[in-house]
XYZ file of C-alpha atoms in Angstrom:
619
model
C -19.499 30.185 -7.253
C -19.837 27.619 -4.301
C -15.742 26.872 -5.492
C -14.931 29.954 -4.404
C -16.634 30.437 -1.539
C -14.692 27.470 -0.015
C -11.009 29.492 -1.160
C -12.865 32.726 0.519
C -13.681 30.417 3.516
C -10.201 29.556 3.514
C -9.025 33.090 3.057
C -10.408 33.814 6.185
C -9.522 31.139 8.426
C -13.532 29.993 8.931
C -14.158 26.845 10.938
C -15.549 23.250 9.333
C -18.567 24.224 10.077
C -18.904 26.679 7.738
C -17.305 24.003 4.766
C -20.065 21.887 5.676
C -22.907 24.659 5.493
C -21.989 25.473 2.062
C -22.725 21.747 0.872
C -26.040 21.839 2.803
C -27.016 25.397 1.079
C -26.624 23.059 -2.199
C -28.259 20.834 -1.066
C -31.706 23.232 -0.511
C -31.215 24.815 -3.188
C -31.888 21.383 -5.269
C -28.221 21.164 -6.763
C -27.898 17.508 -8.956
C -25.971 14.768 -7.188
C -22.726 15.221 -9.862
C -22.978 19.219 -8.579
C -22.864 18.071 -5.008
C -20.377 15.597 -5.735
C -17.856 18.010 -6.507
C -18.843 20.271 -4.045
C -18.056 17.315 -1.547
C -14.723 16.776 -3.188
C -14.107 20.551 -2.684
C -14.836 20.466 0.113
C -12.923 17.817 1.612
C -9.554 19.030 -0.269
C -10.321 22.542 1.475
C -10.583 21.297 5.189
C -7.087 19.302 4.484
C -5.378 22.182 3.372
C -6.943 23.896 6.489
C -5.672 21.152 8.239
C -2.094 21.259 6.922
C -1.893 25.375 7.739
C -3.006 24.914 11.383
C -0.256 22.587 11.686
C 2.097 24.720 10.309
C 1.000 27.975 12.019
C 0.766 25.921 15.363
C 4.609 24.943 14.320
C 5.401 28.649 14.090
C 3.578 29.851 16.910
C 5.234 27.171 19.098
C 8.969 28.390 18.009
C 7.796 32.052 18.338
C 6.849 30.892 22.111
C 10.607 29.571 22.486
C 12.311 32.192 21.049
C 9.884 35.028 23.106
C 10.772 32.769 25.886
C 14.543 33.402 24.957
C 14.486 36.761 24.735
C 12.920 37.498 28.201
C 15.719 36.032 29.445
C 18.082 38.920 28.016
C 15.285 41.082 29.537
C 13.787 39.625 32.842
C 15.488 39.720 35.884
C 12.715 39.030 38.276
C 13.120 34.939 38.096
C 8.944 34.241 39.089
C 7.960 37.046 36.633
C 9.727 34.385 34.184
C 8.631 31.944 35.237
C 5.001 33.024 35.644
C 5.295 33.881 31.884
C 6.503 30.478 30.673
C 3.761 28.507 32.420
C 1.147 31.252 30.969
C 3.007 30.344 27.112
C 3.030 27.009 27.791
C -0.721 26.980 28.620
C -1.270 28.869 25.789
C 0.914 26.963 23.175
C -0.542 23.143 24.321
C -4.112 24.935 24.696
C -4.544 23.308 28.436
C -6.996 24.414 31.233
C -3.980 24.933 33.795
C 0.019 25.103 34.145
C 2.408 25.181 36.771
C 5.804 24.998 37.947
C 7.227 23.091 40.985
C 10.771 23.527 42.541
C 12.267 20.050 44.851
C 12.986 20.870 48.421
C 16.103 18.916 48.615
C 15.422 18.843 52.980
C 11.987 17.588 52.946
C 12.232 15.212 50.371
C 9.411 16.768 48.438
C 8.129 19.687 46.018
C 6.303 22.905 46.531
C 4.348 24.728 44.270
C 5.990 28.045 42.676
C 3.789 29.832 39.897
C 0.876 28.657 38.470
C -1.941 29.849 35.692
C -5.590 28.788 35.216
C -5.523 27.686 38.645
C -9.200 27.892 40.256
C -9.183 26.557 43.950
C -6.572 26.823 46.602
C -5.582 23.327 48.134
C -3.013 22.641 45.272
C -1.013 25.492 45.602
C -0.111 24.690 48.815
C -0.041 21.029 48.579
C 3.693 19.904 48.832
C 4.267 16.403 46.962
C 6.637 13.952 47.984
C 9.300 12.838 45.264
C 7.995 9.124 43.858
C 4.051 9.730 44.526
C 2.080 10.956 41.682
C 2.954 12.036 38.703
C 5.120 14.963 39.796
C 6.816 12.929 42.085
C 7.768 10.312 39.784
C 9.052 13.133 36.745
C 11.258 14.516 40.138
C 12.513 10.980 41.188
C 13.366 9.839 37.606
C 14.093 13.046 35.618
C 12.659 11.933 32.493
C 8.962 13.302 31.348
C 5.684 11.508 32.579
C 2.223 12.379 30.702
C -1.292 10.604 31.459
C -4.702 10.830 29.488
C -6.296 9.930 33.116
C -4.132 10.358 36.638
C -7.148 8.670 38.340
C -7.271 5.642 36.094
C -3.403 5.392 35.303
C -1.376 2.372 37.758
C 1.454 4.034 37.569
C 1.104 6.805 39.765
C 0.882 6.281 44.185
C -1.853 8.342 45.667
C -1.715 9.958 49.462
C -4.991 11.431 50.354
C -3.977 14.992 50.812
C -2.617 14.902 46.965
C -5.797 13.703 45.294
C -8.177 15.941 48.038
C -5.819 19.011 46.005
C -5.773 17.531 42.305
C -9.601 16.725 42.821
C -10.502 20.242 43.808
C -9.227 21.162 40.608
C -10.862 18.651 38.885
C -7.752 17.678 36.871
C -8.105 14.495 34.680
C -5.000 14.703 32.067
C -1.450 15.262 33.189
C 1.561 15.977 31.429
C 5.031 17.092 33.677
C 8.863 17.202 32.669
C 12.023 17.772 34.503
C 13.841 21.351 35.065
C 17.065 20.302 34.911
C 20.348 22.662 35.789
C 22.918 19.710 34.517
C 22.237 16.865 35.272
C 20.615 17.838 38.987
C 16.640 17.846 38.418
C 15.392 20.744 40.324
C 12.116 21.077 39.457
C 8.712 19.992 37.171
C 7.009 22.117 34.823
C 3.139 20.998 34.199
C 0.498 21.172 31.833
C -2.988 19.778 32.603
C -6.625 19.427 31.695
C -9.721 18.849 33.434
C -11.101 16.108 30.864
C -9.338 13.247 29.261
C -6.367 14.060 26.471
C -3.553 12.317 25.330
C -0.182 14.310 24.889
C 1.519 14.224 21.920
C 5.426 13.725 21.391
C 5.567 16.777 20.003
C 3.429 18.339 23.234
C 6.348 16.804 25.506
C 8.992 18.077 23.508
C 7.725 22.001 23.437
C 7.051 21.373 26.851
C 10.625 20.180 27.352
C 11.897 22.986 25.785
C 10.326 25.654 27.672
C 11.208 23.454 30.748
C 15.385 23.593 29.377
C 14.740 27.417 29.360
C 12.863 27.965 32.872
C 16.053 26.078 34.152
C 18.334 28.493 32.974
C 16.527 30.967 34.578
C 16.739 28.728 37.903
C 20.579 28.598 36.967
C 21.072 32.025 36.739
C 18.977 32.750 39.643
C 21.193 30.280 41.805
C 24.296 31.941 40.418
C 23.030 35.432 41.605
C 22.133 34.522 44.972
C 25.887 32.421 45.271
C 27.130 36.240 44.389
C 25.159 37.538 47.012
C 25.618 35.143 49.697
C 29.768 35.426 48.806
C 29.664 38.788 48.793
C 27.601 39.095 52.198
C 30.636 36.421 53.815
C 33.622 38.687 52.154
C 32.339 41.843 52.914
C 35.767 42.486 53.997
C 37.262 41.974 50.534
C 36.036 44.349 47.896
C 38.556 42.340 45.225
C 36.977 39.041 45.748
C 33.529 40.085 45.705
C 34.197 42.569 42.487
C 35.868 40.040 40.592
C 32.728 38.210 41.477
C 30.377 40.421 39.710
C 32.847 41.033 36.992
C 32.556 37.071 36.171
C 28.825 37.335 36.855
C 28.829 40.271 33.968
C 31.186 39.039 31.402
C 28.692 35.276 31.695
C 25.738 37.511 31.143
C 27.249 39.426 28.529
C 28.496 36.591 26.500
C 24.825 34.922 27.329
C 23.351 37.432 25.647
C 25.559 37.732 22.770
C 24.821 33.782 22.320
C 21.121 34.416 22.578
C 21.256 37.165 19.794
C 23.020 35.012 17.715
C 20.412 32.376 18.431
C 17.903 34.368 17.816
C 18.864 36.017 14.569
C 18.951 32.704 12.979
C 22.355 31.606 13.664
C 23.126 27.858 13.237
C 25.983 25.775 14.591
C 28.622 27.322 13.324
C 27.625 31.296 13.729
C 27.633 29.896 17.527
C 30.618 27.670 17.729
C 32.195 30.595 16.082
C 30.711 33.189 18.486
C 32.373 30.859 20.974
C 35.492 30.738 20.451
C 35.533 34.632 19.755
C 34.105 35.524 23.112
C 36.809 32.601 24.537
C 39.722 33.750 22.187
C 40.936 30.355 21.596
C 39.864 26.978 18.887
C 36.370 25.332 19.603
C 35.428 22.304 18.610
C 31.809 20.929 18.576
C 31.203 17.256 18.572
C 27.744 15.698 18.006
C 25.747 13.070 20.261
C 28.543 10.020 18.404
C 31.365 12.012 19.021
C 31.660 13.417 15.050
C 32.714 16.392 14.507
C 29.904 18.898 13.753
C 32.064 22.662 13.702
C 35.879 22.924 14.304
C 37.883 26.613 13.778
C 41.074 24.942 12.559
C 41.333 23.305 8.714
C 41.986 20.101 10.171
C 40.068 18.914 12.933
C 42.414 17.877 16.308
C 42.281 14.046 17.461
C 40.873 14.065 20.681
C 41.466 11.482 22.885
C 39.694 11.709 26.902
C 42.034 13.450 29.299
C 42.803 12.909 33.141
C 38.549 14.158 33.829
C 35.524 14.136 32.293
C 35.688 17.002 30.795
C 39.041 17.319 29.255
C 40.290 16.198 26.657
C 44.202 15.860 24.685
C 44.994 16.444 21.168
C 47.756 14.813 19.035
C 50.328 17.890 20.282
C 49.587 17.059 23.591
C 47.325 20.397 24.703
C 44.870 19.658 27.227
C 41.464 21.150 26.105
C 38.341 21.656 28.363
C 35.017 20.481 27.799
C 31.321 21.259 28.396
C 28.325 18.330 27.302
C 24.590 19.324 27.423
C 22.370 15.944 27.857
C 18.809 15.046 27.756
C 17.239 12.234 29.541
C 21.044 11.311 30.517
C 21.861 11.062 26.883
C 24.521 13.697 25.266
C 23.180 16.174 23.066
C 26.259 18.252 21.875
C 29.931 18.153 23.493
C 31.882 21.712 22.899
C 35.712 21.766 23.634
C 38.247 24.602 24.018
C 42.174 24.395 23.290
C 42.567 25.322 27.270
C 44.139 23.193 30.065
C 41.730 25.474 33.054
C 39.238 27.646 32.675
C 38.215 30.264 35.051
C 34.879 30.585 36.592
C 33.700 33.241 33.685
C 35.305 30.587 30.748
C 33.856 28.312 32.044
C 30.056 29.609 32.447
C 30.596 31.207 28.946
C 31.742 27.534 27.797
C 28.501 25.688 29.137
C 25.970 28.647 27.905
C 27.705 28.171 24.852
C 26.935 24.422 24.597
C 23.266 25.134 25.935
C 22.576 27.362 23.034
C 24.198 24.655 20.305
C 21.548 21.699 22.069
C 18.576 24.201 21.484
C 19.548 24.970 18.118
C 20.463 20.686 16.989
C 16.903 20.299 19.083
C 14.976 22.542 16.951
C 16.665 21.396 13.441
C 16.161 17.981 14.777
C 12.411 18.691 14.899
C 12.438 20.083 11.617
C 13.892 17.056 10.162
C 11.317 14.972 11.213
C 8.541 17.042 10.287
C 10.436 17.100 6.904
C 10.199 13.014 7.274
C 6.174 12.452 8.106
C 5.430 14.855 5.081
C 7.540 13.025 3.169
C 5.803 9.790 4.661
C 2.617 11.182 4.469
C 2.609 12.081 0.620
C 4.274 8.501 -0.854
C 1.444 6.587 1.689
C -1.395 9.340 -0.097
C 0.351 8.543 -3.581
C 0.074 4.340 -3.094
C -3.724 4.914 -1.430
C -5.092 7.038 -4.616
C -5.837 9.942 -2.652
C -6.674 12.048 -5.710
C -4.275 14.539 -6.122
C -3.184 16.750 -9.194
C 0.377 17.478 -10.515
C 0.562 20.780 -8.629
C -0.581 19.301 -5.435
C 1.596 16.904 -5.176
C 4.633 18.933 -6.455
C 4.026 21.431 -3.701
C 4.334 18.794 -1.061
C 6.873 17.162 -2.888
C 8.982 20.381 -2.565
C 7.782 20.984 1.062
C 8.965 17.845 2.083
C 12.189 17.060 -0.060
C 11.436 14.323 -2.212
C 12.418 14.970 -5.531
C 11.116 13.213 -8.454
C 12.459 12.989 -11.745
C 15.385 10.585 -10.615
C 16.173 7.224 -10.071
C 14.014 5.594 -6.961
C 13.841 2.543 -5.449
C 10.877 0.985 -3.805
C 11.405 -2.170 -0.997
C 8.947 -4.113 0.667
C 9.647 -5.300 4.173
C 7.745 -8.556 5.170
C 8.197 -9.611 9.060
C 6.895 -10.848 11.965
C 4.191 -8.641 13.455
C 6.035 -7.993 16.820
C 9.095 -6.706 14.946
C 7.753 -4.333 12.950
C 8.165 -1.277 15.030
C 12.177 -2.263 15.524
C 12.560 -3.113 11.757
C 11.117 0.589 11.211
C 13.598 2.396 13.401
C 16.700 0.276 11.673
C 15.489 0.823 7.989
C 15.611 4.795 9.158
C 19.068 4.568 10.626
C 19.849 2.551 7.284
C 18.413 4.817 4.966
C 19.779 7.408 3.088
C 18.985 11.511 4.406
C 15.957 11.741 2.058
C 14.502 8.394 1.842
C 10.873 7.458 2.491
C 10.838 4.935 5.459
C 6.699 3.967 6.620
C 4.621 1.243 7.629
C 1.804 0.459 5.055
C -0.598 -2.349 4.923
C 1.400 -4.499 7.465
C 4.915 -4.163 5.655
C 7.497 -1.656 6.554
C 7.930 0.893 2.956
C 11.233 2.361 1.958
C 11.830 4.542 -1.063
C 15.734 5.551 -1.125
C 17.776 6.937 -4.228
C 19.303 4.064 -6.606
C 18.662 2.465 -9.980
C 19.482 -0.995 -8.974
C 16.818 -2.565 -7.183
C 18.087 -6.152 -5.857
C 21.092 -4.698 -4.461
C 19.562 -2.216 -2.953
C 17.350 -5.023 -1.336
C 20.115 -7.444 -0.562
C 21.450 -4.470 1.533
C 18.852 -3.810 3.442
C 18.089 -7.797 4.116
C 21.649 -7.706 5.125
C 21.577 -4.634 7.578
C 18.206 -5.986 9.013
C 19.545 -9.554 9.679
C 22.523 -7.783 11.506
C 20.156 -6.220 13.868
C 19.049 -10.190 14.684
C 15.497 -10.133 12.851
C 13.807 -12.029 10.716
C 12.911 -10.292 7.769
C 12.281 -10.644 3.268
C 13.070 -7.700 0.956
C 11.412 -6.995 -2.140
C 12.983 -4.622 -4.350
C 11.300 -2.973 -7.597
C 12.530 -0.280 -9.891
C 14.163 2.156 -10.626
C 10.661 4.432 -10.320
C 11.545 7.850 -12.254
C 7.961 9.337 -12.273
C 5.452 9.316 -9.224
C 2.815 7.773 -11.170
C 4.694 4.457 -11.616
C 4.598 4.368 -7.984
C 2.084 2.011 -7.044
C 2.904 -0.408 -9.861
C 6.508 -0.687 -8.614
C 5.160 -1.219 -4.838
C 2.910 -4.201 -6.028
C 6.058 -5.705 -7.603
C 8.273 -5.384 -4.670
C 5.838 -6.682 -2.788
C 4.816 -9.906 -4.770
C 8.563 -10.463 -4.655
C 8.766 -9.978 -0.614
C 5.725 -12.071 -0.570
C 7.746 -14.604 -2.589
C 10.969 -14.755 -0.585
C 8.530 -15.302 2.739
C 7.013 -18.397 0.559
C 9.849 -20.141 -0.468
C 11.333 -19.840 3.448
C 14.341 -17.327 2.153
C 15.538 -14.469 4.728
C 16.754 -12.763 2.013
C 16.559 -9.903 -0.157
C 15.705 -9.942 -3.815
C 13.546 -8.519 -7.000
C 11.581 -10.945 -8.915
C 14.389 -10.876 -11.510
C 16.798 -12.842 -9.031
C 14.097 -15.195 -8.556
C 13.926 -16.900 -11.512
C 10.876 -18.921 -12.355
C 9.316 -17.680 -9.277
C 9.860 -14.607 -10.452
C 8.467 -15.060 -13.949
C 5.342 -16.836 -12.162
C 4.846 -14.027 -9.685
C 2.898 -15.807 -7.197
C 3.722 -17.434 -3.673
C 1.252 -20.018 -4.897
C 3.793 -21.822 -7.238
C 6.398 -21.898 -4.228
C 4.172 -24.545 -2.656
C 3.334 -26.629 -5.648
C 7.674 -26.242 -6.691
C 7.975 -27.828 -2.603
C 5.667 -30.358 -3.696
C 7.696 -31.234 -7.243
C 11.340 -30.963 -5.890
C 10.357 -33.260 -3.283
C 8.847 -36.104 -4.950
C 11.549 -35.689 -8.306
C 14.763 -35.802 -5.840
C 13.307 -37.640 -3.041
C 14.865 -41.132 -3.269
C 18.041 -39.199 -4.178
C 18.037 -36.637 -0.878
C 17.252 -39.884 1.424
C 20.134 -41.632 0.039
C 22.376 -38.276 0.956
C 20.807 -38.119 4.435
C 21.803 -41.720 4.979
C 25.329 -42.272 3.474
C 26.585 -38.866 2.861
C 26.573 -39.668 -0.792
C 26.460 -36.219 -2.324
C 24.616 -37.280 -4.943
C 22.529 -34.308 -5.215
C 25.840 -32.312 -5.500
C 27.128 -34.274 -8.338
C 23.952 -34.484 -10.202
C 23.857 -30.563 -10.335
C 27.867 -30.684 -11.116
C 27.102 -33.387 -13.861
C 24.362 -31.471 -15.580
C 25.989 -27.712 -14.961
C 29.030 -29.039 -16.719
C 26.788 -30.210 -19.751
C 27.017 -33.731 -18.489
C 30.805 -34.167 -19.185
C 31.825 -36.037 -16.035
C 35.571 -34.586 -16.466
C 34.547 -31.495 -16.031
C 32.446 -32.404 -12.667
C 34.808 -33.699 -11.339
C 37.017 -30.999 -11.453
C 34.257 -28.661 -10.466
C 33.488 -31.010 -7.809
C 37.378 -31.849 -6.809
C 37.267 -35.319 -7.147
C 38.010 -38.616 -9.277
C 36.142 -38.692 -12.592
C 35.781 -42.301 -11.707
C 33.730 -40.871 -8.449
C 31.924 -39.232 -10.428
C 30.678 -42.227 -12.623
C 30.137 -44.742 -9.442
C 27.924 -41.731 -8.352
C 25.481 -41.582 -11.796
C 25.633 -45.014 -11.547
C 23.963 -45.107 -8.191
C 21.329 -42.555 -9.511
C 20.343 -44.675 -12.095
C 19.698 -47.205 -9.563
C 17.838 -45.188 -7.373
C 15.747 -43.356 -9.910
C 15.949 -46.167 -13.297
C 17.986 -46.513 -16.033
C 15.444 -44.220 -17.943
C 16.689 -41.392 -16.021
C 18.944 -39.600 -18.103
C 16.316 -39.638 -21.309
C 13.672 -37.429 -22.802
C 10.923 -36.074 -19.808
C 12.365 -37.678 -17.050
C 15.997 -35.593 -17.839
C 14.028 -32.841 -18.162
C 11.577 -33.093 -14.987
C 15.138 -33.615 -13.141
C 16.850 -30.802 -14.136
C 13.965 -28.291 -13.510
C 13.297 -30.003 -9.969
C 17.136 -29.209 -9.637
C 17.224 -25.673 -10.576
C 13.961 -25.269 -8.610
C 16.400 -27.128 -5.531
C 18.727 -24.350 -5.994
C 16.057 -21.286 -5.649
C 14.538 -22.594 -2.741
C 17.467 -22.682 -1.058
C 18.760 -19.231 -1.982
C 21.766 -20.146 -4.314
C 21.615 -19.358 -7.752
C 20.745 -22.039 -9.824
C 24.194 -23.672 -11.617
């Protein structure tokens, strides 16, 4: 019965607390140690599944945040109402003591406060911070996201007195601020913070970011309404100008709204790009971050090449298109581009809204993709561990993550420096298949990718890694077709990694290229075939070293060619009499014994050996 009071436990969301009173009730109640045992076990599978649905209902709740945050912008027209409810969601979603907005007084140089939530004292809403002290000052000088587990201890951040007296009166510890951005002009920081010690998580900053992306276009709009009302108070004399004013103003937050629907019901890249160029009347394309082409309304995609600005662009007939480009941290998110030469000032606004909604929508699928990865991660590191699992466990999270078994997979074993590890990681994921399993695990860098031939898929990777300039060996094993060969195709890719680093080879292999090596499957017998190359060829390498005599060369010619000195020499492109004055100086460098019974023997095998060492395979 204690099993199913931990599934009722889960049922109703209880706390760990209550896991670990159930084990202690056992306890009293004088349960044997294999009973408690299992309860234990129980128990700790139940708290990781509780662990794995907080994450995912925290996931949901933070896109429900986002996309009430969207709506309220079809609905709000009061801007601080707005923004008063995004610092309240964002307080609520990253489960800080306080949030608040700032806005940059372009005159002064600095930032005043605007809305805040969970604020207790006084002195920092009316503090004004100058842009480069603190933390604020610094997100508002840079425009790129700052975050702190302690302002007071963190170097980073200048101090003035009157900024500390306010943050100390609020007895703020933890600090975590990103830009508002309208374009590219930073108008603003959006805060969470804590009164004890926390550090932020990447995905903290990016929720945080996103709200931040939406509380700008609120500040967007907002501008645009009060650049109607400031025209429209200078051309009070001309109704025309001033209605054709509000007409733009309407048709922008029409089509706005018709974006956010779309955006809100679901919609992906193309149910925009195609709400686009509906509300525009004209082709759209969208291009992604590299300039590929993500969504285009014509068959055949237009060649694009940059126009006489920025933001235009000509195709292969010689039309002039217009362009918008959303960016993040100065770096393009999404270009979107219209088949017309000039766009008026309602095109144009429906043109960039456009573009805003396709960033938020690559942002969130983004996110999903990499939540897709670290489960993905997560469950081949479990599987190599021995985290006991059964066969419906793990195909759950195989399914929940996209890793299919049942097919051909390859496992590779990275072996590097330790200081290059973290860049070797980020090339192996640009290098890998959509998919593929790319970790770090017990100082090597693990990658699982589709494929049933596992040196090739090694050499590939050793190639693509010594591209990006690092040192690196590759151990290949496989192909793996069920889960629980896993860990026995891991220890063979990495005996052979461990191998390549032994014999000195920047390479990429499995233990079938290596031969001997291979065969031995130890980095032990590298050293000792060092040792035995060195001492069988010795008087023969010294000899090359000093006259160029390539009798190393010819020897492996001679013997490769079943010693028939015609054929080295034509292997070798020279005289058969070159060849013979050559044998003849090995037998008087190594005796005249040296073509006979164990000694022929000892020097072919300290040849071959020769050849591994040195990557080339053996003649």
């Amino acid at each position: 019965m204690s099993e199913a009071k931990f599934l009722q436990l889960l049922a109703r969301g209880a706390d760990a607390s209550a896991f670990d009173e159930q084990v202690r009730i056992a306890v009293a109640a004088g349960a044997d140690p294999e009973h408690l045992a299992e309860l234990e076990e129980f128990q700790r599978l139940a708290l990781r599944i509780r662990a794995e649905l907080d994450r995912h209902e925290r996931r949901e709740s933070e896109l429900a945040v986002l996309f009430e945050t969207a709506q309220d912008l079809t609905r709000i027209s009061d801007v601080d109402r707005l923004l008063r409810a995004v610092v309240r969601r964002a307080r609520r979603i990253l489960v800080t003591d306080v949030a608040y907005i700032a806005l940059i007084d372009r005159e002064r140089r600095d930032t005043y406060m605007r809305v805040t939530d969970g604020m207790a004292s006084s002195p920092i809403r009316t503090t004004r911070l100058p842009i480069g002290v603190g933390l604020g000052g610094l997100v508002a000088q840079d425009g790129i996201p700052y975050a702190t587990s302690n302002f007071w201890e963190d170097p980073r951040f200048s101090h003035t007195e009157e900024v500390d007296h306010a943050v100390r009166s609020e007895q703020i510890v933890a600090i975590v601020g990103v830009p508002l951005s309208v374009e590219s002009d930073v108008v603003g920081v959006l805060y969470a913070a804590d009164r004890r010690p926390r550090e932020y998580q990447p995905e903290d900053i990016a929720l945080l970011s996103s709200l931040a992306a939406l509380s700008a276009i609120a500040l967007d709009a907002a501008k645009a309404l009060e650049d109607a009302r400031r025209a429209a108070a200078e051309l009070a004399d001309s109704h025309a100008v001033a209605d054709e004013r509000a007409r733009t103003l309407e048709s922008i937050a029409e089509a706005h709204r018709r974006l956010t629907e779309t955006v809100l019901e679901g919609g992906g890249v193309a149910e925009i790009a195609a709400a686009i160029a509906g509300i525009l009347d004209g082709e759209v394309v969208v291009l992604d971050a590299d300039g590929v082409t993500l969504w285009s309304s014509r068959p055949d995609a237009p060649v694009l090449t940059p126009g006489s600005t920025d933001e235009s662009c000509i195709d292969d007939e010689g039309r002039v298109w217009s362009a918008a480009t959303v960016a993040a941290r100065g770096v393009p998110l999404v270009r979107v581009l219209v088949d017309r030469g000039e766009l008026d000032a309602t095109e144009q606004g429906v043109l960039e809204r456009g573009a805003t909604s396709l960033a938020l929508v690559l942002i969130h699928g983004r996110l999903a993709l990499d939540e897709e990865a670290r489960s993905r991660e997560e469950l081949v590191v479990d599987l190599l561990a021995g985290v006991p699992m059964d066969r419906m466990a793990v195909r759950r999270r195989s399914d929940r993550a996209g890793l299919v078994w049942g097919r051909s997979n390859i496992v590779l074993v990275v072996r590097s420096r330790d200081e290059e590890r973290k860049r070797i990681r980020e090339s192996a994921a640009r290098w890998a298949p959509p998919g593929s399993v790319v970790a770090e695990y017990l100082q090597s860098i693990l990658v699982v990718v589709e494929g049933d031939d596992a040196g090739a898929a090694a050499r590939a990777l050793a190639g693509h890694l010594r591209g990006a300039a690092m040192s690196i060996a590759v151990g290949g094993a496989g192909p793996v077709e069920a889960m629980s060969d896993l860990r026995s195709f891991y220890d063979e890719a990495n005996r052979c990694a461990e191998l390549l680093v032994a014999l000195g080879r920047e390479d990429g292999a499995e233990l079938a290229d290596l031969g001997l090596f291979g065969v031995l499957g130890v980095p032990e017998a590298a050293d000792r075939a060092v040792e035995f190359v060195g001492r069988a060829l010795a008087p023969l390498l010294a000899y090359d070293r000093a006259h160029d005599g390539h009798l190393v060369e010819t020897l492996s010619a001679y013997f490769a060619a079943e010693r028939s000195r015609a054929k080295a020499a034509a292997e070798l492109h020279v005289h058969v009499n070159t060849v013979g004055a050559r044998l003849a100086r090995v037998a008087s460098l190594l005796g005249e014994d040296w073509s006979e019974g164990t000694r022929l023997l000892g020097l072919r095998m300290a040849l071959e050996l020769r050849s591994l060492l040195d990557g080339e395979p053996p003649r």
